């Protein structure tokens, strides 16, 4: 099932299309696919549909406390 725009906004404080893995009003479970390790730079949404930031896989996992999940 997909989250509604209202649900996303309520739980992240951000709008669909730009939800950052950081800066939520309360802890939100975060998952990351280890496949992303292949890339020296990972781009993530920055809280707005027109904003992104660069990071590394290891930084992303460390900043978010993400759980690694293989998505095949």
XYZ file of N, CA and C in Angstrom:
216
model
N 0.844 -1.184 0.000
C 0.000 0.000 0.000
C 0.884 1.240 0.000
N 0.421 2.271 -0.620
C 1.156 3.533 -0.677
C 0.635 4.503 0.370
N 1.535 5.309 0.856
C 1.151 6.357 1.796
C 0.459 7.488 1.041
N -0.511 8.081 1.670
C -1.178 9.241 1.078
C -0.296 10.475 1.287
N -0.495 11.507 0.472
C 0.265 12.741 0.698
C 0.095 13.285 2.123
N -1.104 13.192 2.660
C -1.353 13.692 4.017
C -0.567 12.888 5.055
N -0.515 11.581 4.889
C 0.233 10.716 5.807
C 1.719 11.066 5.764
N 2.243 11.224 4.558
C 3.664 11.559 4.395
C 3.966 12.891 5.066
N 3.157 13.878 4.815
C 3.372 15.212 5.390
C 3.305 15.157 6.913
N 2.328 14.430 7.442
C 2.156 14.333 8.894
C 3.361 13.675 9.564
N 3.902 12.636 8.950
C 4.969 11.859 9.581
C 6.380 12.333 9.265
N 6.542 13.096 8.196
C 7.887 13.561 7.834
C 8.020 15.074 7.862
N 6.897 15.781 7.788
C 6.948 17.228 7.698
C 7.332 17.715 6.311
N 7.392 16.800 5.353
C 7.842 17.124 3.998
C 6.798 16.659 2.980
N 6.935 17.151 1.751
C 5.972 16.795 0.714
C 6.486 15.639 -0.132
N 5.567 14.857 -0.661
C 5.925 13.754 -1.546
C 6.706 14.316 -2.731
N 7.727 13.591 -3.114
C 8.566 14.016 -4.226
C 9.858 14.660 -3.771
N 9.948 14.916 -2.478
C 11.157 15.528 -1.959
C 11.487 15.098 -0.546
N 10.946 13.971 -0.108
C 11.136 13.538 1.276
C 12.591 13.139 1.511
N 13.222 13.878 2.387
C 14.604 13.617 2.764
C 14.656 12.469 3.769
N 15.751 11.728 3.789
C 15.895 10.705 4.821
C 16.262 11.312 6.181
N 16.376 12.631 6.253
C 16.776 13.326 7.484
C 15.734 14.354 7.900
N 15.862 14.829 9.132
C 15.112 15.982 9.647
C 13.609 15.770 9.749
N 13.204 14.614 10.217
C 11.785 14.363 10.444
C 11.417 14.825 11.855
N 10.152 15.183 12.087
C 9.752 15.649 13.411
C 9.835 14.559 14.486
N 9.788 13.313 14.082
C 9.918 12.164 14.993
C 10.658 11.069 14.221
N 11.262 10.122 14.922
C 11.976 9.054 14.217
C 11.079 8.318 13.215
N 11.621 8.077 12.034
C 10.919 7.358 10.966
C 11.819 6.209 10.527
N 11.292 4.989 10.434
C 12.134 3.885 9.955
C 12.685 4.210 8.568
N 13.967 3.981 8.384
C 14.627 4.269 7.113
C 15.333 3.013 6.638
N 15.196 2.726 5.354
C 15.794 1.534 4.757
C 16.643 1.950 3.570
N 17.758 1.249 3.373
C 18.646 1.562 2.262
C 19.108 0.255 1.620
N 19.150 0.243 0.301
C 19.591 -0.934 -0.447
C 21.114 -0.913 -0.541
N 21.802 -1.950 -0.046
C 23.263 -1.989 -0.096
C 23.819 -1.890 -1.515
N 22.993 -2.113 -2.524
C 23.423 -1.971 -3.909
C 23.989 -0.571 -4.157
N 23.497 0.411 -3.401
C 23.962 1.789 -3.573
C 25.440 1.967 -3.236
N 26.034 1.015 -2.524
C 27.468 1.078 -2.199
C 28.329 1.198 -3.451
N 27.835 0.722 -4.569
C 28.600 0.747 -5.821
C 28.898 2.166 -6.296
N 28.149 3.107 -5.806
C 28.280 4.487 -6.269
C 29.104 5.315 -5.281
N 30.124 6.027 -5.763
C 30.917 6.852 -4.849
C 30.119 8.030 -4.281
N 29.106 8.473 -5.015
C 28.236 9.563 -4.562
C 26.795 9.083 -4.645
N 26.044 9.336 -3.590
C 24.616 9.015 -3.546
C 23.875 10.343 -3.409
N 22.848 10.530 -4.218
C 22.037 11.750 -4.163
C 20.733 11.443 -3.436
N 20.355 12.316 -2.514
C 19.129 12.119 -1.743
C 18.284 13.385 -1.793
N 16.987 13.201 -1.649
C 16.078 14.343 -1.593
C 16.390 15.173 -0.351
N 16.134 16.473 -0.459
C 16.480 17.393 0.627
C 15.266 18.138 1.186
N 14.098 17.496 1.170
C 12.919 18.090 1.790
C 12.007 18.881 0.880
N 12.366 18.976 -0.394
C 11.564 19.710 -1.377
C 11.765 19.026 -2.724
N 10.743 18.953 -3.565
C 10.880 18.261 -4.850
C 12.004 18.782 -5.745
N 12.452 20.014 -5.527
C 13.504 20.579 -6.379
C 14.861 20.647 -5.676
N 15.005 19.961 -4.537
C 16.259 20.042 -3.787
C 16.814 18.652 -3.495
N 18.107 18.487 -3.759
C 18.808 17.240 -3.449
C 20.170 17.583 -2.846
N 20.796 16.600 -2.224
C 22.153 16.786 -1.721
C 22.949 15.521 -1.987
N 24.253 15.689 -2.065
C 25.116 14.538 -2.299
C 25.706 14.067 -0.979
N 25.921 12.766 -0.905
C 26.517 12.152 0.272
C 27.171 10.852 -0.177
N 27.676 10.098 0.751
C 28.180 8.765 0.431
C 27.252 7.748 1.074
N 27.370 6.525 0.630
C 26.548 5.460 1.203
C 26.770 5.377 2.715
N 28.036 5.337 3.117
C 28.340 5.197 4.543
C 27.820 6.384 5.354
N 27.935 7.594 4.815
C 27.399 8.769 5.511
C 25.881 8.683 5.632
N 25.228 8.256 4.565
C 23.771 8.149 4.574
C 23.301 7.171 5.649
N 23.944 6.022 5.713
C 23.577 5.023 6.724
C 23.851 5.563 8.128
N 25.005 6.201 8.308
C 25.355 6.735 9.626
C 24.404 7.849 10.066
N 24.054 8.748 9.153
C 23.184 9.884 9.499
C 21.754 9.455 9.791
N 21.289 8.421 9.105
C 19.884 8.028 9.225
C 19.648 6.854 10.153
N 20.701 6.087 10.445
C 20.508 4.856 11.208
C 19.739 3.831 10.398
N 19.845 3.932 9.076
C 19.071 3.077 8.167
C 19.388 1.597 8.347
N 18.392 0.797 8.074
C 18.532 -0.649 8.019
C 18.774 -1.037 6.575
N 19.780 -1.865 6.341
C 20.065 -2.319 4.985
C 19.091 -3.428 4.597
N 18.498 -3.273 3.424
C 17.544 -4.247 2.898
C 17.835 -4.443 1.421
N 18.092 -5.694 1.024
C 18.300 -5.988 -0.394
C 16.977 -5.877 -1.130
N 16.930 -5.020 -2.121
C 15.739 -4.850 -2.949
C 16.082 -5.399 -4.316
N 15.445 -6.464 -4.671
C 15.762 -7.104 -5.959
C 14.604 -7.031 -6.910
